[in-house]
């Protein structure tokens, strides 16, 4: 946009943007084979400034990034089912907002005292607008598109439709809101495919229920029918909580009087997961003070513990008075091997330096993080796998470029820790992506060594600048995110396993924790073209291949769609792609969607070959299905 405006307003010089292909062709023609060659990752620690300075905006951008591809899939299905107008401009706008926000120009990293107060406040408003805009547009796209999608699912009885936007069959938790007339009555919940009764759990004080949806098809839906009965349903409690502990088939968690985890037992492995010899406490918030050598726990205040048991899930809810870590919830499920931990942190109660950040001062922000001291003590045989876009980095190894930072590190969703190929755990985060292990007594800042002294994973929360030196008004009270939005949420989950690291299982855990099953109530009597109890719109037959997105092609005709696939576990082989919609033609394209001459040999199903870590982009000419809905 800026280049276009410059060229319209100025005769000379004209700016000609070079796309990557043109740039690399120029470099190749000019320098031929005189380039030095390196292979490896440059790490992602430099992105940490986003996390600690803009934690709330970071959370919104991460959510939008994970869900915009779900919106693309949903609207592609709507276009093919109902002839719906594909919202190409809104989707393009979301990507533009995300990419602009991710640009490495955060103002706290420029020399202090260079900006006026108004310039700083304007910058903060614009940056928050980028993140909130991406979040709100994506949310609107999903809500509107999902409502349209389920409008064509036939329902003879009051029903709940569960949609899975990910590309593999999954079993996961569902929370759904029901109408007053439904929630006040006695009813059974029936799996329309198996005709089995499904246990559910009412949420106290709300019109919501929770249940476990089993085997929901990839990029597809499953229907559950509501059957009214005379007597209230009674289900056996599968998750039991009482006092300071909670337990299911897989795990047992105990918390101390302040609500922090004192014991976490993996029942199948008969193993304690908490390192009780560590100086750190599990899930506690810590502070690194400016210019101080030590690390201090943040005050926990007075804690109240509420225990919730149930047939579907159970929770320990900890609320703290006079503490920045105001609320913590530990949740276990009946049929899901996953521990979920949720923290609400009030940034307005966090400590900060009394000195201003400026050129002639020594003020630095206090830095806050949550610690997870795991009981994997054989550090000589601990391997760490860090999820990046489409692959995993392993540490320690030589997978990084010479001189690249090794700590702190950033991940997409998960960091996996494995002890000698015998036992491991996978930790997935939602809002935060910056992690590290304690190496030196001080925090590991820009370290190029990989030498963790214990298996304590630290999750970044934020820093707390409150005073800045400005160009025009001296020292002012200022924060890069508005004090009117003080709550920072830090949610993460943990899963454990026996044996070696599995890239497919780890990646799936991260995606499932971050992209939940979607659900909605459908009234009795709805008609439409979708009559199946469950249905997949698009699927692949190999677990190591993920369907990243299904979207309408950005240029040309209305009947052409793009499917992008990613191999994630360093394997090669043959792949079959099956579609609910008839495919008239398929051909390979570049990442920029330029068509190639090579075409798959068949289209029903599509059969192709894949290589390790390959990204495959296909252009599909798909036949639209249209039908009236009521």
Coordinates of C-alpha atoms in Angstrom, one line a residue:
X1 CA 0.0 0.0 0.0
X2 CA 2.8 2.4 0.9
X3 CA 4.7 1.6 -2.3
X4 CA 1.5 2.2 -4.4
X5 CA 1.0 5.6 -2.7
X6 CA 4.6 6.6 -3.2
X7 CA 4.5 5.8 -6.9
X8 CA 1.2 7.7 -7.4
X9 CA 2.6 10.8 -5.6
X10 CA 6.2 10.8 -6.9
X11 CA 7.7 10.7 -10.3
X12 CA 11.2 9.5 -9.1
X13 CA 12.4 7.1 -8.0
X14 CA 9.8 4.5 -8.8
X15 CA 9.8 1.6 -6.3
X16 CA 9.4 -1.8 -7.8
X17 CA 8.7 -4.5 -5.2
X18 CA 10.5 -7.8 -5.9
X19 CA 8.8 -11.0 -5.1
X20 CA 11.1 -13.7 -3.6
X21 CA 11.3 -15.5 -6.9
X22 CA 12.6 -12.4 -8.7
X23 CA 15.1 -11.7 -5.9
X24 CA 16.5 -15.2 -5.9
X25 CA 16.7 -15.3 -9.7
X26 CA 18.7 -12.1 -9.6
X27 CA 21.1 -13.4 -7.0
X28 CA 21.5 -16.6 -8.8
X29 CA 22.3 -14.9 -12.1
X30 CA 24.7 -12.5 -10.5
X31 CA 26.6 -14.7 -8.1
X32 CA 26.2 -18.2 -9.6
X33 CA 27.8 -20.8 -7.3
X34 CA 29.8 -18.4 -5.1
X35 CA 27.4 -18.7 -2.1
X36 CA 28.5 -20.3 1.1
X37 CA 26.0 -23.0 2.1
X38 CA 24.6 -23.5 5.6
X39 CA 21.7 -25.7 6.7
X40 CA 19.8 -25.3 10.0
X41 CA 17.4 -23.2 11.9
X42 CA 18.1 -19.6 13.0
X43 CA 15.9 -20.2 16.1
X44 CA 13.0 -18.0 17.2
X45 CA 14.2 -16.3 20.4
X46 CA 14.2 -12.9 18.7
X47 CA 10.4 -13.1 18.5
X48 CA 10.2 -13.1 22.3
X49 CA 9.8 -9.4 22.4
X50 CA 6.2 -9.8 21.1
X51 CA 5.3 -12.3 23.9
X52 CA 6.6 -10.3 26.9
X53 CA 5.7 -6.8 25.7
X54 CA 2.3 -7.6 24.1
X55 CA 1.0 -10.8 25.9
X56 CA -2.7 -10.1 25.3
X57 CA -2.2 -9.1 21.6
X58 CA 0.1 -12.2 21.2
X59 CA -2.8 -14.4 22.5
X60 CA -5.2 -12.9 20.0
X61 CA -2.9 -13.2 17.1
X62 CA -2.0 -16.9 17.9
X63 CA -5.8 -17.7 18.1
X64 CA -6.4 -16.0 14.8
X65 CA -3.5 -17.8 13.1
X66 CA -4.8 -21.2 14.3
X67 CA -8.4 -20.5 13.4
X68 CA -8.2 -18.6 10.1
X69 CA -7.5 -21.9 8.3
X70 CA -10.6 -23.4 10.0
X71 CA -12.6 -20.5 8.6
X72 CA -11.2 -21.2 5.1
X73 CA -12.3 -24.8 5.3
X74 CA -15.7 -24.0 6.6
X75 CA -16.4 -21.4 3.9
X76 CA -15.1 -23.7 1.2
X77 CA -17.6 -26.3 2.3
X78 CA -20.3 -23.7 2.4
X79 CA -19.5 -22.6 -1.2
X80 CA -19.6 -26.1 -2.5
X81 CA -22.7 -27.1 -0.6
X82 CA -24.8 -24.0 -0.8
X83 CA -23.2 -21.8 -3.4
X84 CA -22.3 -19.4 -0.6
X85 CA -20.2 -16.3 -1.4
X86 CA -16.6 -17.1 -0.3
X87 CA -15.3 -14.2 1.9
X88 CA -12.0 -13.9 0.1
X89 CA -11.5 -10.2 1.1
X90 CA -12.1 -10.7 4.8
X91 CA -9.8 -13.7 4.9
X92 CA -7.1 -11.8 3.0
X93 CA -7.5 -9.0 5.5
X94 CA -6.9 -11.3 8.5
X95 CA -3.6 -12.5 6.9
X96 CA -2.6 -9.0 6.3
X97 CA -3.3 -7.9 9.9
X98 CA -1.4 -10.9 11.3
X99 CA 1.7 -10.4 9.0
X100 CA 1.8 -6.7 9.8
X101 CA 1.6 -7.3 13.5
X102 CA 4.4 -9.9 13.3
X103 CA 6.7 -7.5 11.6
X104 CA 9.8 -7.1 13.7
X105 CA 9.3 -3.4 14.6
X106 CA 8.1 -3.4 18.2
X107 CA 8.8 0.0 19.5
X108 CA 10.1 -1.0 23.0
X109 CA 13.2 -2.2 21.2
X110 CA 14.1 1.2 19.6
X111 CA 16.2 3.7 21.5
X112 CA 14.2 5.3 24.3
X113 CA 13.6 9.0 24.4
X114 CA 13.3 9.1 20.6
X115 CA 9.5 9.2 20.5
X116 CA 7.0 11.8 21.7
X117 CA 4.3 10.6 24.1
X118 CA 1.6 10.9 21.4
X119 CA 3.7 8.9 19.0
X120 CA 4.1 6.1 21.6
X121 CA 0.3 6.1 22.4
X122 CA -0.6 6.1 18.7
X123 CA 1.8 3.2 18.1
X124 CA 0.3 1.2 20.9
X125 CA -3.3 1.8 19.6
X126 CA -2.4 0.8 16.1
X127 CA -0.6 -2.4 17.3
X128 CA -3.5 -3.4 19.5
X129 CA -5.9 -2.7 16.6
X130 CA -4.0 -5.1 14.3
X131 CA -4.3 -8.0 16.8
X132 CA -7.9 -7.3 17.9
X133 CA -8.9 -6.9 14.2
X134 CA -7.4 -10.2 13.2
X135 CA -9.1 -11.9 16.2
X136 CA -12.6 -10.3 15.7
X137 CA -12.7 -10.9 11.9
X138 CA -11.7 -14.5 12.3
X139 CA -14.2 -15.1 15.0
X140 CA -17.0 -13.5 12.9
X141 CA -16.0 -15.6 9.9
X142 CA -16.1 -18.8 11.9
X143 CA -19.4 -18.1 13.6
X144 CA -21.2 -17.1 10.5
X145 CA -19.7 -19.9 8.4
X146 CA -20.4 -22.6 10.9
X147 CA -24.0 -21.4 11.3
X148 CA -24.4 -21.7 7.5
X149 CA -22.7 -25.1 7.4
X150 CA -25.0 -26.8 10.0
X151 CA -28.1 -25.3 8.4
X152 CA -28.1 -28.1 5.9
X153 CA -27.8 -31.1 8.3
X154 CA -31.1 -32.9 8.6
X155 CA -32.5 -33.3 12.2
X156 CA -35.5 -35.4 13.0
X157 CA -35.1 -34.6 16.7
X158 CA -33.5 -31.8 18.7
X159 CA -29.8 -32.3 18.0
X160 CA -26.3 -31.2 18.7
X161 CA -23.9 -30.9 15.8
X162 CA -20.2 -31.3 16.5
X163 CA -17.7 -30.2 13.8
X164 CA -14.1 -31.1 13.6
X165 CA -12.0 -28.5 11.6
X166 CA -8.8 -30.6 11.8
X167 CA -7.8 -33.3 9.3
X168 CA -7.9 -36.4 11.5
X169 CA -10.5 -38.3 13.4
X170 CA -10.6 -37.1 17.0
X171 CA -12.2 -37.7 20.4
X172 CA -12.4 -34.5 22.5
X173 CA -14.4 -32.4 24.9
X174 CA -17.5 -30.5 23.7
X175 CA -19.2 -27.6 25.5
X176 CA -22.5 -26.6 24.0
X177 CA -25.2 -24.1 25.0
X178 CA -28.8 -25.3 25.0
X179 CA -32.1 -23.3 25.1
X180 CA -34.0 -22.7 28.4
X181 CA -36.7 -25.1 27.2
X182 CA -34.2 -27.9 26.7
X183 CA -31.9 -27.4 29.7
X184 CA -34.7 -27.4 32.2
X185 CA -36.0 -30.8 31.0
X186 CA -34.7 -34.3 31.6
X187 CA -33.1 -35.8 28.5
X188 CA -30.7 -38.4 27.2
X189 CA -28.0 -37.7 24.6
X190 CA -27.7 -40.2 21.8
X191 CA -24.8 -40.8 19.4
X192 CA -26.7 -40.9 16.1
X193 CA -24.1 -43.1 14.5
X194 CA -23.7 -45.8 17.2
X195 CA -27.1 -45.3 18.9
X196 CA -25.3 -45.3 22.2
X197 CA -26.2 -43.1 25.1
X198 CA -23.5 -40.5 25.8
X199 CA -22.8 -39.3 29.4
X200 CA -23.0 -35.5 29.8
X201 CA -22.4 -33.0 32.6
X202 CA -24.4 -29.9 33.3
X203 CA -22.4 -26.7 34.0
X204 CA -23.8 -25.2 37.3
X205 CA -25.5 -21.8 36.8
X206 CA -25.3 -22.0 33.0
X207 CA -27.3 -23.3 30.1
X208 CA -24.4 -25.4 28.9
X209 CA -23.5 -29.1 29.1
X210 CA -20.2 -30.9 28.5
X211 CA -19.7 -34.3 26.9
X212 CA -17.0 -36.3 25.2
X213 CA -17.5 -36.5 21.4
X214 CA -15.9 -39.7 20.2
X215 CA -14.5 -40.3 16.7
X216 CA -15.6 -37.1 15.1
X217 CA -14.6 -37.4 11.4
X218 CA -11.8 -35.3 9.9
X219 CA -13.0 -32.0 8.5
X220 CA -16.4 -33.3 9.2
X221 CA -19.3 -33.4 11.6
X222 CA -21.1 -35.8 13.9
X223 CA -24.7 -35.6 15.1
X224 CA -26.0 -36.2 18.6
X225 CA -29.8 -36.4 19.3
X226 CA -31.6 -35.2 22.4
X227 CA -34.2 -37.7 23.6
X228 CA -36.6 -36.4 26.3
X229 CA -37.1 -38.8 29.3
X230 CA -39.1 -38.8 32.5
X231 CA -36.4 -39.3 35.0
X232 CA -33.1 -37.3 35.3
X233 CA -30.1 -39.0 33.8
X234 CA -27.5 -40.3 36.3
X235 CA -24.0 -41.1 35.2
X236 CA -21.1 -42.5 37.2
X237 CA -18.5 -40.0 38.2
X238 CA -15.3 -40.7 36.2
X239 CA -13.3 -37.7 37.5
X240 CA -13.3 -37.3 41.3
X241 CA -12.1 -34.2 43.2
X242 CA -12.2 -33.6 46.9
X243 CA -10.3 -31.1 49.1
X244 CA -6.9 -30.5 47.5
X245 CA -6.8 -33.4 45.0
X246 CA -8.3 -34.5 41.7
X247 CA -8.1 -37.9 40.0
X248 CA -9.1 -39.7 36.8
X249 CA -8.1 -43.0 35.2
X250 CA -4.8 -41.5 34.0
X251 CA -3.6 -39.0 36.6
X252 CA -3.8 -37.8 40.2
X253 CA -3.0 -34.2 41.1
X254 CA -2.5 -32.7 44.6
X255 CA -2.1 -29.0 45.3
X256 CA -0.7 -27.3 48.4
X257 CA -2.5 -24.7 50.5
X258 CA -1.6 -21.9 48.0
X259 CA -3.1 -23.9 45.1
X260 CA 0.2 -24.9 43.4
X261 CA 0.8 -28.5 42.3
X262 CA 2.7 -30.5 44.9
X263 CA 2.2 -33.9 43.3
X264 CA 1.3 -35.2 39.9
X265 CA 1.2 -38.9 39.4
X266 CA 1.1 -40.7 36.1
X267 CA -0.9 -43.7 37.2
X268 CA -0.1 -46.0 34.3
X269 CA 3.7 -45.4 34.6
X270 CA 3.5 -45.3 38.5
X271 CA 5.6 -42.2 38.2
X272 CA 5.8 -38.8 40.1
X273 CA 6.1 -36.0 37.5
X274 CA 7.0 -33.2 40.0
X275 CA 10.6 -32.7 40.8
X276 CA 10.4 -32.0 44.5
X277 CA 14.1 -31.3 44.8
X278 CA 13.8 -28.2 42.5
X279 CA 13.8 -24.8 44.0
X280 CA 10.8 -24.0 41.7
X281 CA 7.2 -24.7 42.5
X282 CA 5.0 -26.2 39.8
X283 CA 2.7 -23.7 38.1
X284 CA 3.8 -20.8 40.3
X285 CA 4.4 -17.3 38.9
X286 CA 7.9 -15.9 39.4
X287 CA 9.5 -12.5 39.0
X288 CA 13.0 -11.5 37.9
X289 CA 13.6 -8.1 39.3
X290 CA 15.6 -5.4 37.4
X291 CA 19.3 -5.6 38.1
X292 CA 18.7 -8.3 40.7
X293 CA 20.6 -11.6 40.8
X294 CA 17.7 -13.7 42.3
X295 CA 14.4 -15.0 41.1
X296 CA 11.4 -14.5 43.5
X297 CA 8.0 -16.2 43.7
X298 CA 5.1 -13.8 43.3
X299 CA 2.9 -13.5 46.4
X300 CA 0.1 -16.2 46.4
X301 CA -2.1 -14.4 48.8
X302 CA -4.9 -16.3 50.4
X303 CA -6.3 -19.2 48.4
X304 CA -9.7 -20.8 48.3
X305 CA -10.0 -24.2 46.7
X306 CA -13.2 -25.6 45.1
X307 CA -13.4 -29.2 44.0
X308 CA -15.7 -30.3 41.1
X309 CA -16.3 -34.0 40.3
X310 CA -18.3 -35.3 37.3
X311 CA -18.9 -38.0 34.7
X312 CA -17.2 -36.0 32.0
X313 CA -14.7 -33.7 33.7
X314 CA -13.5 -32.6 37.1
X315 CA -11.7 -29.5 38.3
X316 CA -9.9 -27.9 41.1
X317 CA -10.7 -24.2 41.0
X318 CA -8.3 -22.0 43.0
X319 CA -9.1 -18.3 43.7
X320 CA -6.5 -16.2 45.4
X321 CA -7.0 -12.9 47.3
X322 CA -4.3 -10.2 47.0
X323 CA -2.3 -12.1 44.5
X324 CA -1.5 -11.3 40.8
X325 CA -2.1 -15.0 40.0
X326 CA -5.8 -14.5 40.8
X327 CA -7.2 -17.8 39.5
X328 CA -6.0 -21.2 38.6
X329 CA -8.0 -24.2 37.3
X330 CA -6.7 -27.7 37.0
X331 CA -9.0 -30.0 34.8
X332 CA -9.0 -33.7 34.1
X333 CA -11.4 -35.5 31.7
X334 CA -13.1 -38.9 31.7
X335 CA -11.8 -40.3 28.3
X336 CA -9.1 -37.8 27.4
X337 CA -5.5 -38.3 28.5
X338 CA -4.7 -34.7 29.0
X339 CA -4.1 -32.4 32.0
X340 CA -5.3 -28.8 31.4
X341 CA -4.0 -25.9 33.5
X342 CA -5.5 -22.4 33.2
X343 CA -4.1 -19.3 34.9
X344 CA -5.5 -15.8 35.1
X345 CA -2.9 -13.1 36.0
X346 CA -3.8 -9.5 36.9
X347 CA -1.0 -7.4 35.4
X348 CA -2.1 -4.4 37.4
X349 CA -1.0 -6.2 40.6
X350 CA 2.5 -7.1 39.2
X351 CA 5.6 -5.4 40.5
X352 CA 7.6 -3.0 38.4
X353 CA 10.7 -0.8 38.5
X354 CA 10.4 2.6 39.9
X355 CA 12.9 3.9 37.4
X356 CA 11.8 5.0 33.9
X357 CA 13.1 3.2 30.8
X358 CA 15.3 5.8 29.0
X359 CA 18.6 6.6 27.6
X360 CA 20.0 8.1 30.8
X361 CA 18.4 5.8 33.3
X362 CA 19.0 2.2 34.4
X363 CA 15.3 1.2 34.6
X364 CA 14.4 -2.2 33.4
X365 CA 11.1 -4.1 33.5
X366 CA 10.4 -6.9 35.9
X367 CA 10.1 -10.1 34.0
X368 CA 7.4 -12.7 34.9
X369 CA 7.1 -16.4 34.1
X370 CA 5.5 -19.7 35.2
X371 CA 7.6 -22.7 36.1
X372 CA 7.1 -26.4 35.5
X373 CA 9.7 -28.5 37.3
X374 CA 9.4 -32.0 35.8
X375 CA 10.9 -35.1 37.4
X376 CA 13.0 -36.1 34.4
X377 CA 16.4 -36.1 36.1
X378 CA 18.7 -37.9 33.7
X379 CA 19.7 -34.7 31.9
X380 CA 22.5 -36.4 30.0
X381 CA 19.8 -38.4 28.1
X382 CA 17.0 -35.9 27.9
X383 CA 16.0 -34.9 24.4
X384 CA 13.8 -31.9 23.7
X385 CA 11.7 -31.5 20.5
X386 CA 10.4 -28.0 19.7
X387 CA 7.6 -27.6 17.3
X388 CA 8.2 -25.3 14.4
X389 CA 6.0 -24.7 11.3
X390 CA 5.8 -28.2 9.7
X391 CA 8.7 -29.9 11.6
X392 CA 10.4 -30.3 14.9
X393 CA 13.8 -29.1 16.1
X394 CA 15.6 -31.4 18.5
X395 CA 18.0 -30.3 21.2
X396 CA 20.8 -30.9 21.8
X397 CA 21.9 -31.5 18.2
X398 CA 23.3 -29.7 15.2
X399 CA 20.0 -28.6 13.6
X400 CA 20.7 -24.9 14.1
X401 CA 22.8 -22.6 12.1
X402 CA 26.3 -21.7 13.6
X403 CA 25.9 -19.1 16.3
X404 CA 22.1 -19.4 16.5
X405 CA 20.5 -18.8 19.9
X406 CA 19.4 -22.0 21.7
X407 CA 17.7 -20.4 24.7
X408 CA 15.1 -19.0 25.1
X409 CA 13.2 -20.8 22.3
X410 CA 9.8 -20.4 20.7
X411 CA 7.4 -23.1 19.6
X412 CA 4.2 -23.3 17.5
X413 CA 2.2 -25.3 20.1
X414 CA 4.3 -27.8 21.9
X415 CA 7.6 -28.6 23.5
X416 CA 8.2 -32.3 24.0
X417 CA 10.7 -33.7 26.6
X418 CA 11.9 -37.3 26.4
X419 CA 14.1 -39.2 28.7
X420 CA 16.3 -41.6 26.8
X421 CA 13.5 -42.9 24.5
X422 CA 11.9 -44.6 27.5
X423 CA 9.4 -42.0 28.8
X424 CA 8.3 -38.6 27.7
X425 CA 5.9 -35.7 28.2
X426 CA 4.4 -33.2 25.8
X427 CA 3.5 -29.7 27.0
X428 CA 1.2 -27.5 24.8
X429 CA 0.5 -23.8 25.2
X430 CA -2.2 -21.5 23.9
X431 CA -1.3 -17.9 24.6
X432 CA 2.4 -18.1 25.3
X433 CA 5.1 -19.4 22.9
X434 CA 8.4 -18.5 24.6
X435 CA 10.1 -21.1 26.8
X436 CA 13.5 -22.0 28.2
X437 CA 15.2 -24.2 30.8
X438 CA 17.3 -22.9 33.7
X439 CA 20.9 -23.1 32.8
X440 CA 22.8 -20.4 34.6
X441 CA 21.9 -18.8 38.0
X442 CA 20.7 -15.8 35.9
X443 CA 17.9 -16.0 33.3
X444 CA 19.3 -17.4 30.0
X445 CA 19.3 -14.3 27.8
X446 CA 20.6 -14.7 24.2
X447 CA 22.5 -17.8 25.2
X448 CA 24.1 -19.9 22.4
X449 CA 24.8 -22.8 24.7
X450 CA 22.5 -25.7 25.4
X451 CA 23.2 -26.6 29.0
X452 CA 20.0 -26.9 31.1
X453 CA 20.8 -27.9 34.7
X454 CA 17.4 -29.3 35.4
X455 CA 14.2 -30.3 33.5
X456 CA 12.2 -27.3 34.6
X457 CA 10.4 -25.7 31.7
X458 CA 9.7 -22.0 32.1
X459 CA 6.8 -20.3 30.3
X460 CA 7.1 -16.6 29.6
X461 CA 4.2 -14.4 30.7
X462 CA 5.2 -10.7 30.4
X463 CA 7.4 -7.9 31.5
X464 CA 6.1 -4.8 33.3
X465 CA 7.3 -1.5 32.0
X466 CA 5.3 1.4 33.4
X467 CA 7.5 4.5 33.0
X468 CA 9.2 5.7 29.9
X469 CA 11.4 8.6 28.9
X470 CA 9.8 10.5 26.0
X471 CA 11.2 13.1 23.6
X472 CA 8.8 15.9 24.6
X473 CA 7.5 15.3 28.1
X474 CA 10.2 13.6 30.0
X475 CA 9.1 10.6 32.1
X476 CA 5.5 9.5 31.6
X477 CA 3.3 6.7 32.9
X478 CA 2.8 4.4 29.9
X479 CA 2.1 0.8 29.0
X480 CA 2.2 -0.8 25.6
X481 CA -1.1 -2.6 26.2
X482 CA -4.0 -0.8 27.8
X483 CA -4.3 -1.0 31.6
X484 CA -8.0 -1.3 31.1
X485 CA -7.4 -4.9 29.9
X486 CA -5.3 -6.2 32.9
X487 CA -6.0 -10.0 32.8
X488 CA -3.4 -12.2 31.0
X489 CA -4.5 -15.8 30.5
X490 CA -1.8 -18.5 30.4
X491 CA -3.3 -21.9 29.5
X492 CA -1.3 -25.1 28.9
X493 CA -1.8 -28.8 28.8
X494 CA 0.4 -31.9 29.6
X495 CA 0.3 -35.4 28.2
X496 CA 2.7 -38.3 29.0
X497 CA 3.7 -41.4 27.1
X498 CA 5.9 -44.4 27.2
X499 CA 8.7 -44.9 24.6
X500 CA 10.1 -42.6 22.0
X501 CA 9.0 -39.2 20.8
X502 CA 6.2 -39.4 18.2
X503 CA 5.9 -36.3 16.0
X504 CA 2.4 -37.1 14.8
X505 CA 1.0 -37.6 18.3
X506 CA 2.8 -34.5 19.6
X507 CA 1.6 -32.2 16.8
X508 CA -2.0 -33.5 17.1
X509 CA -2.0 -32.8 20.8
X510 CA -1.0 -29.2 20.2
X511 CA -3.6 -28.6 17.5
X512 CA -6.4 -30.3 19.5
X513 CA -5.7 -28.2 22.6
X514 CA -5.7 -25.0 20.6
X515 CA -8.5 -25.7 18.1
X516 CA -11.5 -27.1 19.9
X517 CA -14.3 -29.1 18.5
X518 CA -17.1 -26.7 17.4
X519 CA -20.7 -27.4 18.4
X520 CA -24.2 -26.0 18.1
X521 CA -27.8 -26.9 19.0
X522 CA -30.1 -27.6 16.0
X523 CA -33.9 -27.6 16.4
X524 CA -36.1 -30.5 15.5
X525 CA -37.4 -30.6 11.9
X526 CA -34.5 -29.0 10.1
X527 CA -34.0 -30.4 6.6
X528 CA -31.2 -30.2 4.1
X529 CA -28.8 -32.2 1.9
X530 CA -26.7 -33.6 4.7
X531 CA -28.6 -36.7 6.0
X532 CA -25.7 -38.7 7.4
X533 CA -25.2 -39.1 11.1
X534 CA -21.5 -38.3 10.6
X535 CA -19.6 -37.2 7.5
X536 CA -16.1 -36.2 6.5
X537 CA -15.8 -33.6 3.7
X538 CA -12.1 -34.2 3.1
X539 CA -9.6 -36.7 4.4
X540 CA -6.2 -38.3 3.9
X541 CA -5.2 -41.9 4.6
X542 CA -1.8 -41.2 6.2
X543 CA -1.4 -39.9 9.8
X544 CA 1.8 -38.0 9.1
X545 CA 0.1 -35.8 6.5
X546 CA -1.9 -32.8 7.7
X547 CA -4.4 -30.9 5.7
X548 CA -3.3 -27.3 6.5
X549 CA -6.1 -25.7 4.6
X550 CA -8.8 -26.0 2.0
X551 CA -9.6 -22.6 0.4
X552 CA -10.9 -21.1 -2.8
X553 CA -8.2 -20.2 -5.3
X554 CA -7.3 -16.5 -5.0
X555 CA -7.6 -15.8 -8.7
X556 CA -9.6 -17.2 -11.6
X557 CA -12.7 -19.3 -11.5
X558 CA -15.3 -20.0 -8.8
X559 CA -15.0 -23.8 -9.0
X560 CA -11.3 -24.1 -8.2
X561 CA -10.0 -24.7 -4.7
X562 CA -6.6 -25.1 -3.1
X563 CA -5.7 -27.8 -0.7
X564 CA -2.3 -27.6 1.1
X565 CA -0.8 -30.6 2.8
X566 CA 2.2 -30.9 5.1
X567 CA 4.3 -33.9 6.0
X568 CA 5.5 -33.6 9.6
X569 CA 7.5 -36.7 10.6
X570 CA 10.3 -37.1 8.0
X571 CA 8.7 -39.9 6.1
X572 CA 7.9 -40.6 2.4
X573 CA 5.3 -42.7 0.7
X574 CA 2.0 -42.8 -1.1
X575 CA -1.1 -40.8 -0.2
X576 CA -4.8 -41.0 -1.0
X577 CA -7.1 -38.0 -0.7
X578 CA -10.8 -38.5 -0.5
X579 CA -13.4 -35.8 -1.0
X580 CA -17.2 -35.7 -0.3
X581 CA -17.4 -33.3 -3.3
X582 CA -16.7 -34.8 -6.8
X583 CA -13.3 -33.7 -8.1
X584 CA -13.3 -33.2 -11.9
X585 CA -9.6 -32.3 -12.1
X586 CA -6.5 -32.0 -9.9
X587 CA -3.0 -30.5 -10.6
X588 CA 0.0 -29.6 -8.6
X589 CA 0.8 -25.9 -8.0
X590 CA 3.6 -23.9 -6.4
X591 CA 3.2 -22.3 -3.0
X592 CA 2.1 -19.2 -4.9
X593 CA -0.6 -21.3 -6.6
X594 CA 1.0 -21.1 -10.0
X595 CA -0.1 -24.3 -11.8
X596 CA 2.4 -27.0 -12.9
X597 CA 2.1 -29.4 -15.8
X598 CA 2.2 -32.5 -13.6
X599 CA -1.1 -33.9 -12.5
X600 CA -2.1 -36.7 -10.1
X601 CA -2.9 -40.0 -11.9
X602 CA -6.4 -40.3 -10.5
X603 CA -9.0 -38.0 -8.9
X604 CA -11.3 -40.5 -7.1
X605 CA -9.4 -40.8 -4.9
X606 CA -6.5 -38.5 -5.6
X607 CA -3.2 -40.5 -5.4
X608 CA 0.1 -38.7 -4.9
X609 CA 3.6 -39.3 -3.5
X610 CA 5.1 -37.3 -0.7
X611 CA 8.6 -36.7 0.6
X612 CA 9.9 -35.9 4.1
X613 CA 8.7 -32.5 5.4
X614 CA 7.2 -31.7 2.0
X615 CA 4.6 -29.1 1.6
X616 CA 2.2 -30.1 -1.2
X617 CA -0.2 -27.7 -2.9
X618 CA -2.9 -28.9 -5.2
X619 CA -5.5 -27.1 -7.3
X620 CA -8.8 -28.9 -7.4
X621 CA -11.7 -28.4 -9.7
X622 CA -14.6 -29.5 -7.5
X623 CA -18.2 -30.0 -8.4
X624 CA -20.6 -27.8 -6.4
X625 CA -23.5 -29.4 -4.6
X626 CA -26.6 -27.2 -4.1
X627 CA -29.8 -27.9 -2.3
X628 CA -32.5 -26.0 -0.5
X629 CA -32.5 -26.0 3.3
X630 CA -35.2 -25.3 5.8

